Amino acid sequence: MRSMSETFNAGPSQIVSVLDMTATFSAIELVVRDLPTSLAFYRRLGLDIPADADQAPHVEFELPGGVRLLWDTIETIRSFTPDWTEPAGGHRIALAFDCGTATGVDSLFDEITGAGYNGKKKPWDAPWGQRYATVDDPDGNSVDLFAALTP
């Protein structure tokens, strides 16, 4: 897995006709108040984010399959959108992490909440056949922890 902590890299530039253009899903961006705190949370979920990323205003982490998870500080966002304001009234995005087993869901939920993060919904057996739990990241984004239930 690859990470970038200094600049946004959109890949090689190319000229494409609008008529032939196909958008490709590439990344999910999180806007965070405190970058080191947010990165520490996601490291607990198993992302191997380098320690030097804590000092950057923008961080990218490539997930398996090539989709990138991006973090920007509020200051970075306001540097090009000065009137940006934080959303209010609830989360606008939820990320989900497969924990492999039902026991894995329970263990990770206990580890995350034991470290002081908010447990939004304790582990439960969902009717769609998964062990499920939800925690909040440091900025209030929902993070679902799940695994298939075994018969």
XYZ file of N, CA and C in Angstrom:
453
model
N 0.834 -1.177 0.000
C 0.000 0.000 0.000
C 0.875 1.235 0.000
N 0.388 2.260 -0.620
C 1.165 3.463 -0.810
C 0.471 4.603 -0.084
N 1.228 5.521 0.475
C 0.628 6.704 1.079
C 1.386 7.930 0.621
N 0.684 9.024 0.596
C 1.301 10.301 0.262
C 0.882 11.279 1.341
N 1.834 12.016 1.858
C 1.484 12.899 2.950
C 1.764 14.362 2.644
N 2.229 14.678 1.471
C 2.539 16.072 1.195
C 1.643 16.708 0.133
N 1.371 16.004 -0.950
C 0.614 16.628 -2.026
C -0.412 15.676 -2.589
N -1.369 16.231 -3.275
C -2.369 15.427 -3.956
C -1.814 15.024 -5.301
N -1.865 13.761 -5.623
C -1.354 13.258 -6.886
C -2.504 12.637 -7.644
N -2.981 13.299 -8.680
C -4.116 12.800 -9.445
C -3.685 11.869 -10.566
N -2.410 11.567 -10.655
C -1.928 10.683 -11.700
C -1.505 11.469 -12.926
N -1.111 10.760 -13.970
C -0.623 11.439 -15.164
C -1.737 12.233 -15.837
N -1.381 13.393 -16.349
C -2.383 14.205 -17.030
C -2.584 13.680 -18.438
N -3.800 13.811 -18.911
C -4.098 13.421 -20.271
C -5.267 14.245 -20.777
N -5.305 14.448 -22.061
C -6.397 15.192 -22.669
C -7.471 14.197 -23.070
N -8.701 14.445 -22.608
C -9.806 13.537 -22.872
C -10.986 14.346 -23.383
N -11.626 13.882 -24.411
C -12.829 14.524 -24.915
C -13.942 14.328 -23.898
N -14.730 15.349 -23.653
C -15.840 15.249 -22.714
C -16.813 14.159 -23.163
N -16.992 13.995 -24.457
C -17.910 12.983 -24.963
C -17.427 11.569 -24.664
N -16.116 11.382 -24.550
C -15.553 10.070 -24.285
C -15.189 9.862 -22.822
N -15.434 10.844 -21.992
C -14.981 10.795 -20.615
C -15.834 9.839 -19.776
N -15.170 9.067 -18.949
C -15.826 8.211 -17.976
C -15.206 8.522 -16.625
N -16.027 8.914 -15.683
C -15.530 9.178 -14.334
C -15.260 7.850 -13.636
N -14.178 7.786 -12.896
C -13.800 6.589 -12.174
C -13.704 6.920 -10.689
N -14.425 6.167 -9.869
C -14.356 6.382 -8.428
C -12.929 6.146 -7.966
N -12.385 7.088 -7.191
C -10.979 7.031 -6.848
C -10.680 7.218 -5.369
N -11.474 8.032 -4.667
C -11.079 8.382 -3.308
C -12.265 8.815 -2.462
N -12.077 8.708 -1.154
C -12.999 9.228 -0.146
C -12.197 10.206 0.691
N -12.724 11.405 0.876
C -12.006 12.437 1.630
C -12.700 12.694 2.956
N -11.905 12.796 4.010
C -12.392 13.187 5.325
C -11.777 14.540 5.669
N -12.605 15.471 6.116
C -12.106 16.762 6.599
C -12.070 16.653 8.120
N -10.882 16.904 8.691
C -10.684 16.633 10.110
C -10.196 17.863 10.866
N -10.561 17.918 12.144
C -10.118 19.009 13.011
C -8.670 18.822 13.435
N -8.305 17.593 13.768
C -6.987 17.293 14.329
C -6.430 16.079 13.591
N -5.519 16.312 12.657
C -5.024 15.243 11.795
C -4.346 14.114 12.568
N -3.402 14.390 13.481
C -2.772 13.274 14.199
C -3.773 12.417 14.980
N -4.782 13.041 15.571
C -5.793 12.301 16.322
C -6.604 11.410 15.389
N -6.989 11.931 14.244
C -7.740 11.142 13.276
C -6.909 9.976 12.741
N -5.663 10.253 12.387
C -4.802 9.194 11.869
C -4.563 8.104 12.912
N -4.430 8.487 14.180
C -4.243 7.501 15.256
C -5.451 6.568 15.334
N -6.645 7.121 15.180
C -7.860 6.309 15.190
C -7.835 5.290 14.056
N -7.525 5.739 12.853
C -7.534 4.834 11.699
C -6.378 3.831 11.744
N -5.291 4.188 12.401
C -4.221 3.199 12.624
C -4.732 2.072 13.519
N -5.567 2.388 14.514
C -6.141 1.373 15.393
C -7.028 0.408 14.618
N -7.575 0.887 13.488
C -8.409 0.026 12.642
C -7.571 -0.795 11.670
N -6.256 -0.637 11.732
C -5.379 -1.474 10.937
C -4.730 -0.816 9.730
N -4.967 0.474 9.509
C -4.318 1.143 8.383
C -2.881 1.483 8.761
N -1.944 1.088 7.943
C -0.521 1.284 8.215
C -0.080 2.647 7.680
N -0.544 3.696 8.328
C -0.248 5.069 7.909
C 1.064 5.491 8.559
N 2.039 5.936 7.756
C 3.341 6.321 8.321
C 3.215 7.437 9.365
N 4.058 7.380 10.379
C 4.029 8.376 11.457
C 4.302 9.787 10.954
N 5.131 9.933 9.913
C 5.448 11.284 9.429
C 4.244 11.967 8.779
N 3.187 11.213 8.493
C 1.979 11.811 7.912
C 1.292 12.750 8.898
N 1.525 12.566 10.200
C 0.870 13.399 11.214
C 1.152 14.891 11.037
N 2.257 15.240 10.407
C 2.650 16.644 10.270
C 2.173 17.286 8.970
N 1.533 16.526 8.102
C 1.127 17.029 6.789
C -0.257 17.677 6.845
N -0.535 18.610 5.948
C -1.876 19.191 5.881
C -2.846 18.330 5.074
N -2.309 17.370 4.311
C -3.110 16.482 3.461
C -2.434 15.109 3.453
N -3.232 14.061 3.649
C -2.688 12.703 3.668
C -3.545 11.820 2.760
N -2.877 10.932 2.034
C -3.560 9.943 1.210
C -3.051 8.560 1.587
N -3.985 7.605 1.632
C -3.623 6.223 1.917
C -4.356 5.346 0.925
N -3.603 4.532 0.194
C -4.227 3.647 -0.785
C -4.679 2.358 -0.122
N -5.952 2.069 -0.251
C -6.550 0.866 0.306
C -6.431 -0.281 -0.697
N -6.581 -1.516 -0.238
C -6.585 -2.637 -1.187
C -7.630 -2.373 -2.268
N -7.291 -2.614 -3.498
C -8.208 -2.359 -4.599
C -7.972 -1.012 -5.257
N -7.112 -0.181 -4.658
C -6.723 1.069 -5.283
C -7.489 2.312 -4.882
N -8.611 2.180 -4.174
C -9.329 3.373 -3.714
C -8.504 4.008 -2.607
N -8.451 5.337 -2.627
C -7.657 6.052 -1.624
C -8.560 6.676 -0.572
N -8.074 6.691 0.654
C -8.713 7.415 1.738
C -7.856 8.650 1.973
N -8.496 9.826 1.919
C -7.786 11.099 2.026
C -8.218 11.833 3.288
N -7.281 12.533 3.901
C -7.570 13.391 5.045
C -7.076 14.792 4.715
N -7.911 15.794 4.992
C -7.516 17.192 4.895
C -7.909 17.885 6.184
N -7.038 18.768 6.651
C -7.390 19.556 7.825
C -8.390 20.640 7.413
N -9.117 21.141 8.378
C -10.046 22.247 8.115
C -9.282 23.419 7.511
N -8.075 23.678 8.015
C -7.266 24.787 7.499
C -6.934 24.590 6.021
N -6.632 23.360 5.631
C -6.342 23.082 4.226
C -7.567 23.366 3.368
N -8.722 22.901 3.788
C -9.964 23.144 3.029
C -10.240 24.635 2.929
N -10.085 25.341 4.040
C -10.356 26.783 4.030
C -9.330 27.573 3.218
N -8.174 26.965 2.928
C -7.177 27.668 2.112
C -7.669 27.865 0.683
N -8.576 27.014 0.217
C -9.121 27.207 -1.123
C -10.636 27.384 -1.137
N -11.295 27.210 0.022
C -12.720 27.485 0.169
C -12.903 28.211 1.502
N -12.599 29.510 1.531
C -12.574 30.253 2.806
C -13.886 30.247 3.586
N -15.016 30.081 2.916
C -16.299 30.130 3.621
C -16.810 28.742 4.032
N -15.953 27.705 3.938
C -16.359 26.352 4.314
C -16.731 26.315 5.785
N -17.831 25.627 6.096
C -18.240 25.433 7.492
C -18.490 23.944 7.722
N -18.289 23.520 8.946
C -18.499 22.120 9.293
C -19.979 21.768 9.186
N -20.281 20.571 8.677
C -21.671 20.113 8.650
C -22.191 19.956 10.077
N -23.479 20.098 10.241
C -24.088 19.945 11.562
C -25.291 19.021 11.446
N -25.638 18.384 12.544
C -26.852 17.597 12.591
C -26.674 16.109 12.376
N -25.462 15.634 12.243
C -25.245 14.203 12.076
C -24.170 13.914 11.057
N -23.781 12.646 10.961
C -22.713 12.277 10.038
C -23.212 12.323 8.594
N -22.295 12.554 7.695
C -22.625 12.602 6.279
C -21.952 11.470 5.506
N -21.120 10.709 6.186
C -20.421 9.606 5.555
C -20.223 8.524 6.608
N -20.225 7.291 6.167
C -19.903 6.185 7.064
C -18.921 5.281 6.330
N -17.892 4.889 7.019
C -16.927 3.940 6.482
C -17.188 2.595 7.148
N -16.835 1.510 6.483
C -17.075 0.190 7.055
C -15.810 -0.654 6.943
N -15.494 -1.360 8.024
C -14.316 -2.214 8.087
C -14.743 -3.638 8.386
N -14.353 -4.575 7.522
C -14.623 -5.997 7.715
C -13.620 -6.528 8.730
N -14.118 -7.052 9.830
C -13.265 -7.542 10.914
C -13.002 -9.044 10.823
N -13.504 -9.693 9.790
C -13.207 -11.095 9.560
C -14.108 -12.076 10.276
N -14.322 -11.865 11.572
C -15.163 -12.764 12.375
C -16.009 -11.943 13.342
N -17.067 -12.580 13.848
C -17.906 -11.917 14.850
C -17.083 -11.547 16.079
N -16.187 -12.433 16.485
C -15.301 -12.161 17.619
C -14.399 -10.971 17.312
N -13.974 -10.857 16.057
C -13.159 -9.722 15.647
C -13.898 -8.410 15.808
N -15.196 -8.391 15.480
C -16.020 -7.185 15.665
C -16.041 -6.810 17.138
N -16.347 -7.794 17.987
C -16.427 -7.531 19.429
C -15.104 -7.030 19.984
N -14.014 -7.669 19.584
C -12.683 -7.302 20.087
C -12.287 -5.892 19.655
N -12.498 -5.577 18.376
C -12.114 -4.256 17.900
C -12.992 -3.173 18.519
N -14.283 -3.452 18.672
C -15.174 -2.493 19.333
C -14.670 -2.220 20.755
N -14.332 -3.272 21.491
C -13.832 -3.111 22.862
C -12.519 -2.335 22.886
N -11.627 -2.616 21.926
C -10.351 -1.901 21.880
C -10.563 -0.411 21.588
N -11.398 -0.129 20.593
C -11.641 1.267 20.196
C -12.312 2.041 21.330
N -13.380 1.482 21.907
C -14.071 2.195 22.988
C -13.225 2.238 24.255
N -12.416 1.203 24.484
C -11.510 1.202 25.632
C -10.443 2.273 25.527
N -10.133 2.683 24.304
C -9.157 3.753 24.090
C -9.808 5.135 24.184
N -11.111 5.168 24.476
C -11.786 6.443 24.702
C -12.617 6.960 23.541
N -12.670 6.223 22.458
C -13.500 6.658 21.322
C -14.956 6.289 21.597
N -15.872 7.036 20.997
C -17.300 6.840 21.221
C -17.821 5.590 20.511
N -18.441 4.721 21.272
C -19.138 3.574 20.698
C -20.578 3.963 20.466
N -20.960 4.099 19.223
C -22.313 4.552 18.887
C -23.337 3.421 19.046
N -22.977 2.224 18.604
C -23.873 1.065 18.732
C -23.031 -0.164 19.032
N -23.308 -0.787 20.174
C -22.566 -1.977 20.596
C -22.793 -3.116 19.597
N -21.862 -4.071 19.547
C -22.008 -5.195 18.621
C -23.340 -5.923 18.792
N -23.924 -6.290 17.642
C -25.198 -7.000 17.615
C -25.259 -7.857 16.354
N -26.121 -8.834 16.390
C -26.307 -9.703 15.232
C -27.411 -9.116 14.357
N -27.018 -8.593 13.213
C -27.954 -7.938 12.304
C -28.757 -8.980 11.523
N -30.001 -8.653 11.177
C -30.842 -9.617 10.460
C -30.329 -9.962 9.062
N -29.392 -9.190 8.525
C -28.844 -9.477 7.200
C -27.645 -10.430 7.272
N -27.387 -11.002 8.458
C -26.382 -12.048 8.577
C -24.983 -11.582 8.913
N -24.889 -10.427 9.571
C -23.571 -9.929 9.965
C -23.578 -9.534 11.430
N -22.417 -9.676 12.057
C -22.167 -9.071 13.374
C -21.813 -7.638 13.053
N -22.406 -6.688 13.732
C -22.272 -5.285 13.357
C -22.093 -4.419 14.596
N -21.322 -3.361 14.473
C -21.161 -2.362 15.531
C -20.793 -1.047 14.857
N -21.009 0.050 15.547
C -20.651 1.358 14.997
C -19.934 2.181 16.059
N -18.822 2.792 15.645
C -18.072 3.718 16.486
C -17.966 5.045 15.734
N -17.654 6.096 16.462
C -17.412 7.402 15.851
C -15.923 7.636 15.754
N -15.475 8.182 14.628
C -14.080 8.622 14.575
C -13.990 9.949 15.332
N -12.806 10.513 15.503
C -12.679 11.735 16.306
C -13.471 12.933 15.777
N -13.894 12.893 14.502
C -14.668 14.000 13.944
C -16.152 13.682 13.841
N -16.585 12.576 14.448
C -17.998 12.232 14.475
C -18.488 11.455 13.260
N -17.584 11.029 12.377
C -17.981 10.193 11.252
C -18.227 8.774 11.751
N -19.281 8.162 11.261
C -19.581 6.786 11.647
C -18.626 5.819 10.978
N -18.151 4.855 11.758
C -17.314 3.786 11.253
C -17.955 2.475 11.689
N -18.418 1.721 10.704
C -19.069 0.438 10.977
C -18.022 -0.668 11.015
N -18.171 -1.545 11.974
C -17.327 -2.725 12.112
C -18.251 -3.912 11.856
N -17.862 -4.818 10.952
C -18.769 -5.913 10.628
C -18.005 -7.181 10.287
N -18.722 -8.288 10.312
C -18.219 -9.575 9.848
C -19.418 -10.478 9.599
N -19.277 -11.370 8.646
C -20.338 -12.346 8.370
C -20.498 -13.256 9.579
N -21.762 -13.552 9.911
C -22.030 -14.519 10.965
C -21.878 -15.914 10.371
N -21.246 -16.803 11.109
C -21.095 -18.169 10.618
C -22.188 -19.035 11.215
N -22.718 -19.955 10.439
C -23.808 -20.805 10.945
C -23.358 -21.724 12.061
